[in-house]
Amino acid sequence: MSGGIEVVQGDITRQRVDAIVNAANPSLLGGGGVDGAIHRAAGLELLAECRTLGGCAVGEAKLTRGYRLPARWVIHTVGPIWHGGDRGEDAALARCHTASLALAVGAGARTVAFPAISTGVYGFPVPRAARIAVGAVNAFLARTDAIYRVTFVCHGPDTFRAFDDVVLTLDE
Ligand code: APR
């Protein structure tokens, strides 16, 4: 753990944290990947609440309850689709993290878990996403004591290594 950031390999739906972040799409009505896993684990009440939210723009975030998840809250954010890197993808990915943490603070959540947003179906290169995600979270944590711990929950070993490598550089 470095400056309140830790990296683990696992399933985000199992995390015992105050809030987990979902890598959603603008409809907020579910999908595959981590979005599908979160909806399956939380149950249909999550979808019902999502229907009331009117969707979500890329780089923004919306809050729901966690229902059957161990986490009390789900923060739904919409990552950018990778188009080669010169269409504002980096800034949008950073905004996802900042907006999600701002919602967490507003909800009183002190521990937050993120998946590797945009690195699955949306095609963002993992090492670059790791630099942006860890950088944005680290900058946010430097400005507040309201969040105690942020955990990046990586599904596979390559993603875990990429995020862990970036977090280790924070100590240097
Ligand atoms: N826990 C943690 N990480 C997971 C899990 C899980 N249970 N399941 C998948 N992942 C990982 C993927 O391996 C990938 O590293 O989450 C990361 C993000 O991948 P996606 O879920 O494909 O998300 P993203 O690339 O942001 O694409 C979003 O996918 O399902 C749709 O509705 C979603 O349309 C949206 C799109």
GROMACS .gro file of C-alpha atoms and ligand atoms in nm:
model
  208
    1MET     CA    1   0.000   0.000   0.000
    2SER     CA    2   0.128   0.344  -0.090
    3GLY     CA    3  -0.029   0.672   0.019
    4GLY     CA    4  -0.362   0.501   0.080
    5ILE     CA    5  -0.362   0.316  -0.255
    6GLU     CA    6  -0.347  -0.061  -0.278
    7VAL     CA    7  -0.366  -0.304  -0.568
    8VAL     CA    8  -0.517  -0.652  -0.543
    9GLN     CA    9  -0.611  -0.921  -0.788
   10GLY     CA   10  -0.969  -1.041  -0.757
   11ASP     CA   11  -1.340  -0.985  -0.806
   12ILE     CA   12  -1.465  -0.637  -0.721
   13THR     CA   13  -1.809  -0.767  -0.626
   14ARG     CA   14  -1.654  -0.943  -0.324
   15GLN     CA   15  -1.480  -0.637  -0.180
   16ARG     CA   16  -1.572  -0.533   0.172
   17VAL     CA   17  -1.542  -0.161   0.116
   18ASP     CA   18  -1.784   0.128   0.156
   19ALA     CA   19  -1.818   0.186  -0.220
   20ILE     CA   20  -1.725   0.000  -0.536
   21VAL     CA   21  -1.696   0.172  -0.872
   22ASN     CA   22  -1.866   0.024  -1.180
   23ALA     CA   23  -1.726   0.063  -1.533
   24ALA     CA   24  -2.066   0.127  -1.689
   25ASN     CA   25  -2.193   0.256  -2.024
   26PRO     CA   26  -2.395   0.577  -2.076
   27SER     CA   27  -2.730   0.397  -2.041
   28LEU     CA   28  -2.642   0.271  -1.689
   29LEU     CA   29  -2.868  -0.024  -1.769
   30GLY     CA   30  -2.606  -0.295  -1.741
   31GLY     CA   31  -2.371  -0.471  -1.981
   32GLY     CA   32  -2.098  -0.733  -1.980
   33GLY     CA   33  -1.763  -0.738  -1.800
   34VAL     CA   34  -1.748  -0.587  -1.456
   35ASP     CA   35  -2.082  -0.411  -1.512
   36GLY     CA   36  -2.257  -0.745  -1.565
   37ALA     CA   37  -2.084  -0.897  -1.263
   38ILE     CA   38  -2.190  -0.608  -1.038
   39HIS     CA   39  -2.552  -0.620  -1.153
   40ARG     CA   40  -2.565  -0.999  -1.107
   41ALA     CA   41  -2.423  -0.976  -0.756
   42ALA     CA   42  -2.632  -0.676  -0.646
   43GLY     CA   43  -2.965  -0.807  -0.776
   44LEU     CA   44  -3.247  -0.652  -0.978
   45GLU     CA   45  -3.304  -0.367  -0.735
   46LEU     CA   46  -2.981  -0.214  -0.861
   47LEU     CA   47  -3.113  -0.206  -1.217
   48ALA     CA   48  -3.438  -0.055  -1.092
   49GLU     CA   49  -3.250   0.230  -0.923
   50CYS     CA   50  -3.028   0.277  -1.229
   51ARG     CA   51  -3.340   0.326  -1.444
   52THR     CA   52  -3.424   0.636  -1.240
   53LEU     CA   53  -3.089   0.806  -1.304
   54GLY     CA   54  -3.127   0.916  -1.666
   55GLY     CA   55  -2.793   0.772  -1.779
   56CYS     CA   56  -2.445   0.915  -1.734
   57ALA     CA   57  -2.201   1.101  -1.959
   58VAL     CA   58  -1.845   0.986  -2.026
   59GLY     CA   59  -1.615   1.101  -1.745
   60GLU     CA   60  -1.901   1.156  -1.501
   61ALA     CA   61  -2.037   0.937  -1.221
   62LYS     CA   62  -2.363   0.855  -1.043
   63LEU     CA   63  -2.429   0.693  -0.705
   64THR     CA   64  -2.664   0.409  -0.611
   65ARG     CA   65  -2.700   0.178  -0.316
   66GLY     CA   66  -2.521  -0.157  -0.323
   67TYR     CA   67  -2.820  -0.381  -0.243
   68ARG     CA   68  -2.692  -0.742  -0.208
   69LEU     CA   69  -2.327  -0.645  -0.246
   70PRO     CA   70  -2.104  -0.624   0.061
   71ALA     CA   71  -2.039  -0.263  -0.044
   72ARG     CA   72  -2.295  -0.010   0.074
   73TRP     CA   73  -2.266   0.203  -0.240
   74VAL     CA   74  -2.202   0.158  -0.612
   75ILE     CA   75  -2.055   0.450  -0.802
   76HIS     CA   76  -2.129   0.411  -1.172
   77THR     CA   77  -1.887   0.588  -1.404
   78VAL     CA   78  -1.853   0.579  -1.781
   79GLY     CA   79  -1.501   0.545  -1.913
   80PRO     CA   80  -1.388   0.662  -2.255
   81ILE     CA   81  -1.377   0.424  -2.551
   82TRP     CA   82  -1.018   0.405  -2.678
   83HIS     CA   83  -0.980   0.566  -3.021
   84GLY     CA   84  -0.600   0.583  -3.035
   85GLY     CA   85  -0.534   0.830  -2.755
   86ASP     CA   86  -0.575   1.170  -2.920
   87ARG     CA   87  -0.947   1.215  -2.857
   88GLY     CA   88  -0.926   1.318  -2.494
   89GLU     CA   89  -0.926   0.963  -2.362
   90ASP     CA   90  -0.665   1.030  -2.091
   91ALA     CA   91  -0.849   1.333  -1.951
   92ALA     CA   92  -1.184   1.153  -1.957
   93LEU     CA   93  -1.040   0.852  -1.773
   94ALA     CA   94  -0.886   1.079  -1.510
   95ARG     CA   95  -1.222   1.257  -1.468
   96CYS     CA   96  -1.394   0.920  -1.406
   97HIS     CA   97  -1.169   0.866  -1.106
   98THR     CA   98  -1.197   1.218  -0.970
   99ALA     CA   99  -1.577   1.231  -1.012
  100SER     CA  100  -1.616   0.889  -0.850
  101LEU     CA  101  -1.409   0.988  -0.547
  102ALA     CA  102  -1.599   1.316  -0.513
  103LEU     CA  103  -1.925   1.118  -0.496
  104ALA     CA  104  -1.769   0.882  -0.243
  105VAL     CA  105  -1.676   1.175  -0.020
  106GLY     CA  106  -2.029   1.313  -0.049
  107ALA     CA  107  -2.173   0.976   0.060
  108GLY     CA  108  -1.933   0.947   0.354
  109ALA     CA  109  -1.756   0.647   0.200
  110ARG     CA  110  -1.402   0.610   0.339
  111THR     CA  111  -1.291   0.300   0.148
  112VAL     CA  112  -1.340   0.272  -0.228
  113ALA     CA  113  -1.256  -0.001  -0.481
  114PHE     CA  114  -1.204   0.064  -0.853
  115PRO     CA  115  -1.185  -0.182  -1.143
  116ALA     CA  116  -0.949  -0.110  -1.432
  117ILE     CA  117  -1.196   0.122  -1.604
  118SER     CA  118  -1.202   0.119  -1.988
  119THR     CA  119  -0.940  -0.156  -2.019
  120GLY     CA  120  -1.184  -0.431  -2.123
  121VAL     CA  121  -1.448  -0.385  -2.393
  122TYR     CA  122  -1.352  -0.016  -2.427
  123GLY     CA  123  -0.997  -0.109  -2.534
  124PHE     CA  124  -0.782   0.137  -2.334
  125PRO     CA  125  -0.421   0.007  -2.316
  126VAL     CA  126  -0.367  -0.126  -1.965
  127PRO     CA  127  -0.027   0.034  -1.879
  128ARG     CA  128  -0.148   0.375  -1.990
  129ALA     CA  129  -0.480   0.336  -1.808
  130ALA     CA  130  -0.290   0.236  -1.494
  131ARG     CA  131  -0.077   0.554  -1.507
  132ILE     CA  132  -0.381   0.776  -1.555
  133ALA     CA  133  -0.597   0.601  -1.294
  134VAL     CA  134  -0.332   0.585  -1.022
  135GLY     CA  135  -0.221   0.942  -1.097
  136ALA     CA  136  -0.574   1.080  -1.067
  137VAL     CA  137  -0.645   0.890  -0.744
  138ASN     CA  138  -0.311   0.987  -0.592
  139ALA     CA  139  -0.373   1.355  -0.672
  140PHE     CA  140  -0.721   1.336  -0.518
  141LEU     CA  141  -0.596   1.168  -0.199
  142ALA     CA  142  -0.330   1.434  -0.159
  143ARG     CA  143  -0.606   1.697  -0.131
  144THR     CA  144  -0.830   1.528   0.127
  145ASP     CA  145  -0.835   1.312   0.438
  146ALA     CA  146  -1.194   1.205   0.373
  147ILE     CA  147  -1.094   0.887   0.187
  148TYR     CA  148  -0.893   0.640   0.389
  149ARG     CA  149  -0.812   0.376   0.128
  150VAL     CA  150  -0.852   0.320  -0.247
  151THR     CA  151  -0.812  -0.035  -0.379
  152PHE     CA  152  -0.761  -0.115  -0.745
  153VAL     CA  153  -0.917  -0.458  -0.795
  154CYS     CA  154  -0.760  -0.614  -1.103
  155HIS     CA  155  -0.923  -0.916  -1.263
  156GLY     CA  156  -0.614  -1.072  -1.422
  157PRO     CA  157  -0.241  -1.098  -1.349
  158ASP     CA  158  -0.129  -0.863  -1.630
  159THR     CA  159  -0.361  -0.588  -1.514
  160PHE     CA  160  -0.254  -0.645  -1.155
  161ARG     CA  161   0.114  -0.612  -1.251
  162ALA     CA  162   0.055  -0.293  -1.452
  163PHE     CA  163  -0.129  -0.119  -1.169
  164ASP     CA  164   0.109  -0.249  -0.903
  165ASP     CA  165   0.410  -0.122  -1.102
  166VAL     CA  166   0.265   0.229  -1.111
  167VAL     CA  167   0.176   0.229  -0.741
  168LEU     CA  168   0.528   0.113  -0.653
  169THR     CA  169   0.673   0.417  -0.834
  170LEU     CA  170   0.478   0.641  -0.595
  171ASP     CA  171   0.720   0.535  -0.321
  172GLU     CA  172   1.029   0.642  -0.515
  173APR     N1  173  -1.397  -0.762  -1.086
  173APR     C1  174  -1.296  -0.678  -1.121
  173APR     N2  175  -1.264  -0.650  -1.249
  173APR     C2  176  -1.338  -0.712  -1.345
  173APR     C3  177  -1.443  -0.799  -1.317
  173APR     C4  178  -1.473  -0.825  -1.180
  173APR     N3  179  -1.573  -0.906  -1.142
  173APR     N4  180  -1.496  -0.843  -1.436
  173APR     C5  181  -1.425  -0.784  -1.534
  173APR     N5  182  -1.328  -0.706  -1.481
  173APR     C6  183  -1.226  -0.624  -1.547
  173APR     C7  184  -1.190  -0.656  -1.688
  173APR     O1  185  -1.103  -0.767  -1.695
  173APR     C8  186  -1.119  -0.528  -1.730
  173APR     O2  187  -0.984  -0.529  -1.682
  173APR     O3  188  -1.272  -0.491  -1.554
  173APR     C9  189  -1.194  -0.421  -1.650
  173APR    C10  190  -1.286  -0.334  -1.735
  173APR     O4  191  -1.344  -0.411  -1.837
  173APR     P1  192  -1.497  -0.397  -1.883
  173APR     O5  193  -1.586  -0.453  -1.779
  173APR     O6  194  -1.506  -0.453  -2.021
  173APR     O7  195  -1.522  -0.236  -1.884
  173APR     P2  196  -1.483  -0.123  -1.991
  173APR     O8  197  -1.363  -0.158  -2.071
  173APR     O9  198  -1.482   0.005  -1.914
  173APR    O10  199  -1.603  -0.124  -2.091
  173APR    C11  200  -1.729  -0.077  -2.047
  173APR    O11  201  -1.841  -0.281  -2.096
  173APR    O12  202  -1.995  -0.422  -2.012
  173APR    C12  203  -1.978  -0.309  -2.067
  173APR    O13  204  -2.163  -0.184  -1.983
  173APR    C13  205  -2.024  -0.185  -1.996
  173APR    O14  206  -2.054  -0.105  -2.215
  173APR    C14  207  -1.974  -0.092  -2.099
  173APR    C15  208  -1.836  -0.145  -2.130
   0.00000   0.00000   0.00000
